[in-house]
Tab-separated table of C-alpha atoms in Angstrom:
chain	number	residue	atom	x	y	z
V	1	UNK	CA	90.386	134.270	91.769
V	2	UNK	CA	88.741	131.076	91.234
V	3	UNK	CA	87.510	129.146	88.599
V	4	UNK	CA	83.910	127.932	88.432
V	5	UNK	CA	82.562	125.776	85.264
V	6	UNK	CA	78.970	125.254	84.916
V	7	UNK	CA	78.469	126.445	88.709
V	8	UNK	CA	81.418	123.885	89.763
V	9	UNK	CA	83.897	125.652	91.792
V	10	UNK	CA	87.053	123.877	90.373
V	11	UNK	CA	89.788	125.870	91.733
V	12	UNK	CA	89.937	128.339	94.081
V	13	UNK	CA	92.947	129.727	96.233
V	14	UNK	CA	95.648	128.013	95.086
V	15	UNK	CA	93.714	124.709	95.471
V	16	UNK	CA	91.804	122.388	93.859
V	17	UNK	CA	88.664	121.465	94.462
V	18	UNK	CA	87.728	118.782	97.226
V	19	UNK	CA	85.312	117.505	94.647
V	20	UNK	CA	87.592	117.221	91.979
V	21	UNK	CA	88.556	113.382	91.030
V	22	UNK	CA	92.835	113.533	91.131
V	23	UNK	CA	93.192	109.997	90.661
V	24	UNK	CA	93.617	107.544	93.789
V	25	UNK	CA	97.086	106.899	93.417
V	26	UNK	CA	99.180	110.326	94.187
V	27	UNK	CA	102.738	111.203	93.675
V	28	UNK	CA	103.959	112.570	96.866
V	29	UNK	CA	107.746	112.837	96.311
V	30	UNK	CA	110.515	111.728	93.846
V	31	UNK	CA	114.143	111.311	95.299
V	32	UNK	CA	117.157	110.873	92.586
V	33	UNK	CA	120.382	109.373	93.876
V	34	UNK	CA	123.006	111.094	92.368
V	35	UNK	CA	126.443	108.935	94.525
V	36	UNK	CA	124.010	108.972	97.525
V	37	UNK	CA	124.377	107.050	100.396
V	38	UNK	CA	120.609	106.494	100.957
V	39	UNK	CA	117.290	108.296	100.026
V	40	UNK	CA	115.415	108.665	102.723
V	41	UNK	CA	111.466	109.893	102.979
V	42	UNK	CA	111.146	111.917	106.050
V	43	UNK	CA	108.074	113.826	105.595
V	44	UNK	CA	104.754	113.066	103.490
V	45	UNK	CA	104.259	109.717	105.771
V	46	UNK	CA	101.363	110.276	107.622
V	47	UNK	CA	97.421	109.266	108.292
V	48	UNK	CA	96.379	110.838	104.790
V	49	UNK	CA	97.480	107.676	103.384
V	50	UNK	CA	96.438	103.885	104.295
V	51	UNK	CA	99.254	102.481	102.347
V	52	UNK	CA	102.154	103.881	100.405
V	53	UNK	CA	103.810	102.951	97.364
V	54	UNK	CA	107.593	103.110	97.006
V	55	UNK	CA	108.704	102.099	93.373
V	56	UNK	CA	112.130	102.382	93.137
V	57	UNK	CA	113.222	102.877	89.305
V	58	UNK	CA	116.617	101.844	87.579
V	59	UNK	CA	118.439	101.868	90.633
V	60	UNK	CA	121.911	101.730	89.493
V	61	UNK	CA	124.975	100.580	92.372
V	62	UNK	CA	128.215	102.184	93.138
V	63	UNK	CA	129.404	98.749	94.123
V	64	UNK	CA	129.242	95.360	92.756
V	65	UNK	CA	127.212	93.001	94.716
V	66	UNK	CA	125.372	95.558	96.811
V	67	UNK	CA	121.942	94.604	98.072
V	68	UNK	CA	119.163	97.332	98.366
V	69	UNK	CA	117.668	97.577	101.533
V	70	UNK	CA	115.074	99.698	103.379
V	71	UNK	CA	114.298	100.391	107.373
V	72	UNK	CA	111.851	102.281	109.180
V	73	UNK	CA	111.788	105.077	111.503
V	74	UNK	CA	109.302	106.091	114.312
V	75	UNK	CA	111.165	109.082	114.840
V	76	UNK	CA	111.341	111.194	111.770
V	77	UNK	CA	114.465	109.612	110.331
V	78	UNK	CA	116.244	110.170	113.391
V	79	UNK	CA	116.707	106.569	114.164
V	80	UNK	CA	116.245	103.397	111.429
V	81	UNK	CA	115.700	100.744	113.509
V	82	UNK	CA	112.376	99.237	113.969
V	83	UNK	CA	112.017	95.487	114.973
V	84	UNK	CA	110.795	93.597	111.867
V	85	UNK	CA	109.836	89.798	111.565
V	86	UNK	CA	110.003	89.153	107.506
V	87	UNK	CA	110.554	86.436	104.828
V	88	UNK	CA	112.248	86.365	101.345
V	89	UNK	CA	112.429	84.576	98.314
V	90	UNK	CA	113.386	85.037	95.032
V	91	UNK	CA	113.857	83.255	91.397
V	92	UNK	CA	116.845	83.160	89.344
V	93	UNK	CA	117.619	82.660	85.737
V	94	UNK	CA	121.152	82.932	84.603
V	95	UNK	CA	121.867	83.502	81.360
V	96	UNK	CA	125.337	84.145	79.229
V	97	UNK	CA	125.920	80.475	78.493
V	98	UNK	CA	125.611	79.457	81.874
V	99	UNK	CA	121.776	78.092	81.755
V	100	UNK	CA	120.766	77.806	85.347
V	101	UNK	CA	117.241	78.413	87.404
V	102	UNK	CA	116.779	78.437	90.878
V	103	UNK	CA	113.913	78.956	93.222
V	104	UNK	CA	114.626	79.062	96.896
V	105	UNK	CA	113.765	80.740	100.394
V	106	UNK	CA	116.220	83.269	101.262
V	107	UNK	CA	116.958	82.422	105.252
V	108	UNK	CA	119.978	84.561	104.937
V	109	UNK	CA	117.674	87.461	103.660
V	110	UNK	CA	115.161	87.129	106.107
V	111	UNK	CA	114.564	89.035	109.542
V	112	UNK	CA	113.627	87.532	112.773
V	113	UNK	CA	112.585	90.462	115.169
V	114	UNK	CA	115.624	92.270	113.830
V	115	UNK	CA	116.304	96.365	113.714
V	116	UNK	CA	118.865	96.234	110.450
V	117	UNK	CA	117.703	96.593	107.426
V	118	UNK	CA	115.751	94.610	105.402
V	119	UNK	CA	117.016	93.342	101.897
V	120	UNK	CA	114.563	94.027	99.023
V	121	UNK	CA	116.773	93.057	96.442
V	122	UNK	CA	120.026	91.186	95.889
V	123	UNK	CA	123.601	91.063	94.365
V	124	UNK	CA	123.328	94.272	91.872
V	125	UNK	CA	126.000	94.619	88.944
V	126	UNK	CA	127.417	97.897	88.366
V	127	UNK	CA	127.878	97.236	84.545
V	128	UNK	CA	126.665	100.667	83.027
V	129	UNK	CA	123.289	99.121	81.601
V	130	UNK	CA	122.342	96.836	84.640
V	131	UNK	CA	120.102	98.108	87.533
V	132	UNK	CA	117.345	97.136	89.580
V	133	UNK	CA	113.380	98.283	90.043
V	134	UNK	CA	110.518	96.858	91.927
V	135	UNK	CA	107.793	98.152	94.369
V	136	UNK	CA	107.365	98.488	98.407
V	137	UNK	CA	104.181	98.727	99.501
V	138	UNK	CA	103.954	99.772	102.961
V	139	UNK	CA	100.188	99.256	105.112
V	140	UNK	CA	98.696	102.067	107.376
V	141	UNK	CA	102.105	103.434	108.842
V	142	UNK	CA	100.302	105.924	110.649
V	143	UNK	CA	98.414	103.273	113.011
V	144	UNK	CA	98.871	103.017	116.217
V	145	UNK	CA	96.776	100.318	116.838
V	146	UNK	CA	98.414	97.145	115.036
V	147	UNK	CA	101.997	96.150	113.623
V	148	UNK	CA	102.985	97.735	109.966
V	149	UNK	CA	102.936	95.145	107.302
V	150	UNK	CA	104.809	95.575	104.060
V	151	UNK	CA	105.129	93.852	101.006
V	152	UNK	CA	108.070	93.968	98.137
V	153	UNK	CA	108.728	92.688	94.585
V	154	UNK	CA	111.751	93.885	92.853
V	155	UNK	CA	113.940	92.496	89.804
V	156	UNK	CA	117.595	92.931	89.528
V	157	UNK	CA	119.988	92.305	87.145
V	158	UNK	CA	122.706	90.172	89.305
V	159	UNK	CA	126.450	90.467	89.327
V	160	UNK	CA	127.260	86.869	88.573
V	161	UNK	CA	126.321	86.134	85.030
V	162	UNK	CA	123.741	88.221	84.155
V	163	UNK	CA	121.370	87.039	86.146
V	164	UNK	CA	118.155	88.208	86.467
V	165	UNK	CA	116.617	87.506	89.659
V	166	UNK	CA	112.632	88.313	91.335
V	167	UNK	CA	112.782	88.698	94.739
V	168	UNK	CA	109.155	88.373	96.778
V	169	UNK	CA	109.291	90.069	100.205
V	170	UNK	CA	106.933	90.221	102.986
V	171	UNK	CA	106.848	91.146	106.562
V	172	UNK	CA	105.841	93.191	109.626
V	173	UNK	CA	107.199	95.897	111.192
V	174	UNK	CA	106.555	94.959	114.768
V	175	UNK	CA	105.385	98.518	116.234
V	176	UNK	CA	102.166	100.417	117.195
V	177	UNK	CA	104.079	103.631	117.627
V	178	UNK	CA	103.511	105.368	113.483
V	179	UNK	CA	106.215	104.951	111.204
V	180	UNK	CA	106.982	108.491	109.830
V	181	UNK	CA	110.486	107.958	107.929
V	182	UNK	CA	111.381	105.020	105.349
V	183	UNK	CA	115.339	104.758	104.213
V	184	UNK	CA	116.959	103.080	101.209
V	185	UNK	CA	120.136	102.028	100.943
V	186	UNK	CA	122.446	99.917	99.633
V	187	UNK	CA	125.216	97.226	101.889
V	188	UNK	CA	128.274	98.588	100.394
V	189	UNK	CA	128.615	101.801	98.195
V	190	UNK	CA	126.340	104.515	97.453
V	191	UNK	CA	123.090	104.331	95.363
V	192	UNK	CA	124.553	105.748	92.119
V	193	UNK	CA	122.089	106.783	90.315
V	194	UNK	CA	117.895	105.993	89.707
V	195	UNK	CA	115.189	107.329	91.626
V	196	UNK	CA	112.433	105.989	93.798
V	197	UNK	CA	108.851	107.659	94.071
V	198	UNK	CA	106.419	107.859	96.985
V	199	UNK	CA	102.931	107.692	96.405
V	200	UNK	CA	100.177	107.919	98.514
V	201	UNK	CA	96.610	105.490	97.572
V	202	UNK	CA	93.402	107.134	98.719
K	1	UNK	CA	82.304	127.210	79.681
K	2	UNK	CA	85.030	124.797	78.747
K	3	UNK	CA	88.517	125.106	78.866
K	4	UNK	CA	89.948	123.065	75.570
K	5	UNK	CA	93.900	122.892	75.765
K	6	UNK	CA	95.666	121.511	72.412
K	7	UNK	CA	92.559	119.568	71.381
K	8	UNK	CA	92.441	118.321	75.245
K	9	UNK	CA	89.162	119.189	77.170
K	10	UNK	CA	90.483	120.100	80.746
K	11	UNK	CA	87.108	120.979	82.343
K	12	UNK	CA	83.515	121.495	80.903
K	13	UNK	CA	80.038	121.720	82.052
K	14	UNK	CA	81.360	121.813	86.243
K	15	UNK	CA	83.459	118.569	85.724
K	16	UNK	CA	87.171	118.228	85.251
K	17	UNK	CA	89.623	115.171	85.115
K	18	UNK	CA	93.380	115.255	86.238
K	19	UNK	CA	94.033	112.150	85.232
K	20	UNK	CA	94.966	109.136	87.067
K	21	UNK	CA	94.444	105.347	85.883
K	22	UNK	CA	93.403	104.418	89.423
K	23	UNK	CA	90.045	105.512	90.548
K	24	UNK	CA	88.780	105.124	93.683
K	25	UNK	CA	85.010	102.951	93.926
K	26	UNK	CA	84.212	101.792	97.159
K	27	UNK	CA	85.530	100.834	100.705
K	28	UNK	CA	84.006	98.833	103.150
K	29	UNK	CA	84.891	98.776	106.668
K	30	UNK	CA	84.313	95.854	109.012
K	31	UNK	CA	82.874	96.330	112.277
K	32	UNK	CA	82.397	92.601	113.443
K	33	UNK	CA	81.357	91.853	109.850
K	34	UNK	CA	80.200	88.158	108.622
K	35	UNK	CA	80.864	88.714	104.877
K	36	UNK	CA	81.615	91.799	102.949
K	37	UNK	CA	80.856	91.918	99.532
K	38	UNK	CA	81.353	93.952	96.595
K	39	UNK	CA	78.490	93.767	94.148
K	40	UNK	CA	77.852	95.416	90.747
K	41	UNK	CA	75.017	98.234	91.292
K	42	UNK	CA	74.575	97.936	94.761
K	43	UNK	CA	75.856	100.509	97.260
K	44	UNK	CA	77.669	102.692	94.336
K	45	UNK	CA	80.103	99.531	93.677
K	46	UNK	CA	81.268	99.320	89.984
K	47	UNK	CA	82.334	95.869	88.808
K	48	UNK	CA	81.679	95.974	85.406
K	49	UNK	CA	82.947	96.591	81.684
K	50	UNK	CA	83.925	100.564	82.914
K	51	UNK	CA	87.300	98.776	83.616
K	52	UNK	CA	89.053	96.124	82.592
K	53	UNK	CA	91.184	95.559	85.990
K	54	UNK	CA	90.188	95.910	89.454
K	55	UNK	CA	92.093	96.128	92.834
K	56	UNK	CA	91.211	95.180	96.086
K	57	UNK	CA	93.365	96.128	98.904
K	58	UNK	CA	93.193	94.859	102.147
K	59	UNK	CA	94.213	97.102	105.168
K	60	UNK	CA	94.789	95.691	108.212
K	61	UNK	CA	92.333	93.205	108.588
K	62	UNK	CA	91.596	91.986	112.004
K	63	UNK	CA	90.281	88.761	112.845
K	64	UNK	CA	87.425	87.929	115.910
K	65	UNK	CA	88.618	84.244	115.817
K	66	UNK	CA	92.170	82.992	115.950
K	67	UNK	CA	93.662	80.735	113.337
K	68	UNK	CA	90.825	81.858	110.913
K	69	UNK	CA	91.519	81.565	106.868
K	70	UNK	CA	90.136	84.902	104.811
K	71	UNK	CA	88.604	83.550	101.756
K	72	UNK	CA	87.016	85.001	98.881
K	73	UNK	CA	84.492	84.150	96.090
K	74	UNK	CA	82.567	85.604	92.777
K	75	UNK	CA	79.017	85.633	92.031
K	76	UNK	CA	77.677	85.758	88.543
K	77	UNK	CA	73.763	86.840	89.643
K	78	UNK	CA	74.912	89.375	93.026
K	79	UNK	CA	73.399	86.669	95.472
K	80	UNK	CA	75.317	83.210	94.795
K	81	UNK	CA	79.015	82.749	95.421
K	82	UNK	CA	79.798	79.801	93.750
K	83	UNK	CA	82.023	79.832	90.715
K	84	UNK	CA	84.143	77.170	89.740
K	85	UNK	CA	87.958	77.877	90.405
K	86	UNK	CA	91.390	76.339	90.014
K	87	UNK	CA	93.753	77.969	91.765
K	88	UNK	CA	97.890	77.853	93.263
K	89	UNK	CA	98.848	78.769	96.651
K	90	UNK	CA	102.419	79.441	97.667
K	91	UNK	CA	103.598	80.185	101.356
K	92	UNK	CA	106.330	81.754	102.907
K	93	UNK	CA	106.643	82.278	106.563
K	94	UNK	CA	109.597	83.105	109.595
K	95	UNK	CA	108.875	83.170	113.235
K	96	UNK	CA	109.950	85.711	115.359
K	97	UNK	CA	112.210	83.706	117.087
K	98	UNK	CA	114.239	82.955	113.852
K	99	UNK	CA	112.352	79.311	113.586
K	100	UNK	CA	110.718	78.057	110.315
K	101	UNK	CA	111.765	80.155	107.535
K	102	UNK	CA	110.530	78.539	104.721
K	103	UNK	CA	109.116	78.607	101.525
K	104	UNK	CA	106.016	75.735	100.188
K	105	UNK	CA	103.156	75.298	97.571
K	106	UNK	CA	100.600	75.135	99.863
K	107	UNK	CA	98.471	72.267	98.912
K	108	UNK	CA	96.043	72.097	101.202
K	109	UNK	CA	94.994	76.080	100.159
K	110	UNK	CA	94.309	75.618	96.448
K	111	UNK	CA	91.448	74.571	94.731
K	112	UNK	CA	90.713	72.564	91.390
K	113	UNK	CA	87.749	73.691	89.717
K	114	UNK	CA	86.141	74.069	93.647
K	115	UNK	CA	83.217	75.994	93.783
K	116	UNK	CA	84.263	76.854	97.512
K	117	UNK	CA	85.963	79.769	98.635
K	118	UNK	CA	89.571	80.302	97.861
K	119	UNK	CA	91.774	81.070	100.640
K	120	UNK	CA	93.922	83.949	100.605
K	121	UNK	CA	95.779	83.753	103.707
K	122	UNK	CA	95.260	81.454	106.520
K	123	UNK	CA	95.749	80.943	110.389
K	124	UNK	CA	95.762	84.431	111.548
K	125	UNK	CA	96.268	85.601	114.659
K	126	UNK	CA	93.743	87.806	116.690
K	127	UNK	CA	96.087	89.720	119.594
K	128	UNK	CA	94.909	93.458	119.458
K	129	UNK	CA	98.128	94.573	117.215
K	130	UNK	CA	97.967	91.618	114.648
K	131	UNK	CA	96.196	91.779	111.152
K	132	UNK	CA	96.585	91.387	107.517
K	133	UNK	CA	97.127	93.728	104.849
K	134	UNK	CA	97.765	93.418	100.521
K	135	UNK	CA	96.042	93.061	97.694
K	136	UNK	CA	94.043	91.173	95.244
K	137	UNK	CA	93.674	91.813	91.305
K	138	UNK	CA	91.099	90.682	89.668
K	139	UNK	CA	90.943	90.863	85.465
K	140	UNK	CA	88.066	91.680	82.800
K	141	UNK	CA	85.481	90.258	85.197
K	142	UNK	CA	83.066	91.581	82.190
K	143	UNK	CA	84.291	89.501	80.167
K	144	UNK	CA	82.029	86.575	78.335
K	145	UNK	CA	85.137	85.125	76.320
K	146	UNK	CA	87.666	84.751	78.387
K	147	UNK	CA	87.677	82.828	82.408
K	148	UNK	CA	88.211	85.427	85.080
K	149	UNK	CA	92.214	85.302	86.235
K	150	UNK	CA	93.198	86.835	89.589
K	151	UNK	CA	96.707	87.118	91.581
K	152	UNK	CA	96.982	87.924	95.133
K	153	UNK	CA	99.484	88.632	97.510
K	154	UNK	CA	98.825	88.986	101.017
K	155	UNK	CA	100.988	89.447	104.583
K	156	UNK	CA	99.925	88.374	107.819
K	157	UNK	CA	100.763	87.997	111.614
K	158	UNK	CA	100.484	84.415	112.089
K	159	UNK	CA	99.253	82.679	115.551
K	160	UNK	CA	102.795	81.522	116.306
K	161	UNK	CA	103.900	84.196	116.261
K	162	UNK	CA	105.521	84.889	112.586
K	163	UNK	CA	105.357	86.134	109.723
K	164	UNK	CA	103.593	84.908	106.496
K	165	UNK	CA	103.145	85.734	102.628
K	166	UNK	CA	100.499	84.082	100.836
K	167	UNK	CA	100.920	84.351	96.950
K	168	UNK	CA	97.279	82.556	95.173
K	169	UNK	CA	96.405	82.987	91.789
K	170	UNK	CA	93.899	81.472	89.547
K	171	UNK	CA	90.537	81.804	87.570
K	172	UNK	CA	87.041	81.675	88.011
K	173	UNK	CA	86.211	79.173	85.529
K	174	UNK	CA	83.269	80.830	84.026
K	175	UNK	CA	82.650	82.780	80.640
K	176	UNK	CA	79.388	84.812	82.724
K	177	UNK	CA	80.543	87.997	83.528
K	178	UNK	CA	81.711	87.838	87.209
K	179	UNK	CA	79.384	90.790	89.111
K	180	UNK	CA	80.280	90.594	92.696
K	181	UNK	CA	82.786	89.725	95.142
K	182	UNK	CA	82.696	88.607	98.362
K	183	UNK	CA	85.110	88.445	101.378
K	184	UNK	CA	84.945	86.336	104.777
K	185	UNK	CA	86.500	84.232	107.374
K	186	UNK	CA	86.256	80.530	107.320
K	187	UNK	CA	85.370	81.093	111.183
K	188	UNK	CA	84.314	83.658	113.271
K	189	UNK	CA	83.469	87.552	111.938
K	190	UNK	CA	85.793	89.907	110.175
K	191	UNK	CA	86.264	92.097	113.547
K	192	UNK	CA	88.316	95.372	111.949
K	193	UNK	CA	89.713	96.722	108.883
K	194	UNK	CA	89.261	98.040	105.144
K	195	UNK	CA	88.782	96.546	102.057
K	196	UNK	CA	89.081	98.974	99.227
K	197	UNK	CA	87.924	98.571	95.744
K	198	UNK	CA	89.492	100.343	92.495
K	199	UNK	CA	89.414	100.349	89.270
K	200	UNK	CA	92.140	100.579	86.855
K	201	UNK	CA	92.090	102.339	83.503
């Protein structure tokens, strides 16, 4: 049975309308880590979409000084390991007596044509109110014409003195095949606990 | 018929809402393109008081010339672009070789009070797989207070080859309300891609 308003179909088999105005910005799928060792979005990644938005929320580590760090997949998550050329910086600002600032490149975070991950955000603390959030935005993963650009911007709370610290991320992932799988994880321990949400922008 | 849920109005008179603070408003699609430009009333673009944020997101955009700059700037009357901005440019960029990885306030890419257009990435590469892709905010354009702030972040595939960030922000230096927008290379024709327009609620 559908539902029709003023000679407006609105629903109708199970669907909404077309027509109907849902917002441009659409929650595709929500993964909790609960101890996991990554959280990985195999399916939703497709042409629907030119660009997705990953916000990862709270993430909380297993380990101290873990990094977050995400990779692609052409395969459906069979394989991570897409070359990527990137850069990375970040800003500091320690606190707990020890009043410091720092604003730097990040060659150590960086990729140059590399299939490892890429780092997103740095140094977590595993003290039971620190975590980390941010936003990936990944560009038209489904072309097959040019290279997959992505952008990131994340804050964390660091291990060594409470620092909180922005890191700015940008690169490409150097393939025309379509990228159909994206993987979080962290460099040592699992992702306790958080979650990070998929969305799709029409 | 409507449909009124706790005082909520979830449909009436054939139109129903589902929420979302992001509404679509317009894309444009280069095909060998000299400018393209967002204006207020024209070709069902909204860039008015209905929101007090918009988004422009740039999806692979594809230059005819290589080592062109994409630049931007508003109009107050839909035909001149010529507002008055100071802006900040920083840079980040890595080769694929591992060379150059670097971070700089690009100088040379800013403008004080320059009624020119503002860069917002520069030097881009035009081999069949390379573009550039992000996004730019722009705030209250409707606004006849206030100057008209933006921030944009953009992510290219340089010439060299490498890649680079660009991070500008600024403000049209204007209390007019800012009506239209417009995009273009410093040289040669915007060959491929989307720019999308949204506005946030």
């Amino acid at each position: 049975m559908g539902l029709i308003s003023n000679g407006t179909t609105l629903l109708d088999a199970g669907a909404i309308d077309s027509g109907i105005a849902q917002g441009s910005m659409q929650l595709i799928t929500t993964l909790t880590a609960s101890s996991s060792a990554n959280l990985s979005f195999t399916s939703g990644i497709s042409s629907t979409y030119k660009e997705y938005v990953f916000k990862y929320i709270s993430l909380h580590a297993a380990t101290d000084e873990a990094e977050l760090n995400v990779n692609f997949s052409v395969d459906g998550g069979s394989n991570y390991n897409v070359h990527k050329t990137s850069t990375f910086f970040r800003a500091e600002h320690t606190g707990g007596g020890t009043e410091a600032t720092a604003l730097e490149y990040r060659a150590a975070d960086d990729l140059a044509q590399g299939t490892g991950t890429q780092k997103i955000l740095r140094t977590f603390s595993t003290e039971n109110d620190h975590s980390g959030s941010g936003t990936l935005t990944l560009y038209d993963p489904s072309n097959t014409t040019f290279v997959k650009h992505f952008l990131a911007r994340g804050n964390v709370i660091q291990h060594a003195n409470d620092t909180s610290s922005v890191a700015f991320v940008g690169g490409y992932a150097n393939t025309t095949s379509a990228i159909n799988a994206v993987q979080f994880t962290f460099s040592s321990g699992n992702i306790d606990a958080g979650i990070i949400k998929m969305y799709g922008v029409l | 018929m409507g449909l009124i849920s706790n005082g909520t109005t979830v449909f009436d008179a054939g139109a129903m809402s589902l929420g979302g603070s992001m509404t679509f408003i317009k894309k444009l699609t280069a095909s060998s393109s000299g400018t393209l430009s967002f204006v207020n009333g024209a070709s069902s673009v909204v860039l008015d008081d209905t929101y007090k944020e918009y988004l422009f997101t740039f999806n692979n955009i594809h230059a005819a010339t290589k080592g062109a700059d994409l630049q931007f700037n508003f109009t107050i009357d839909g035909s001149n672009y010529n507002i008055a901005k100071t802006t900040t440019m920083v840079r980040t960029l890595h080769g694929e070789d591992g060379s150059s990885g670097s971070q700089a306030y690009y100088g040379s890419m800013d403008l004080t009070q320059g009624t020119g257009f503002q860069i917002l990435f520069g030097d881009i590469n035009n081999g069949n797989d390379d573009s550039g892709s992000g996004y730019m905010q722009l705030f209250n354009p409707s606004s006849t207070t206030f100057v008209k702030h933006y921030l944009s972040h953009l992510q290219i595939s340089h010439e060299t080859p490498r890649s680079m960030n660009f991070l500008s922000a600024g403000y049209g230096n204007t209390t007019s309300a800012v009506t239209g927008v417009q995009f273009k290379f410093d040289s040669g024709n915007i060959d491929a891609g989307d720019i999308c327009l949204y506005g946030i609620s």
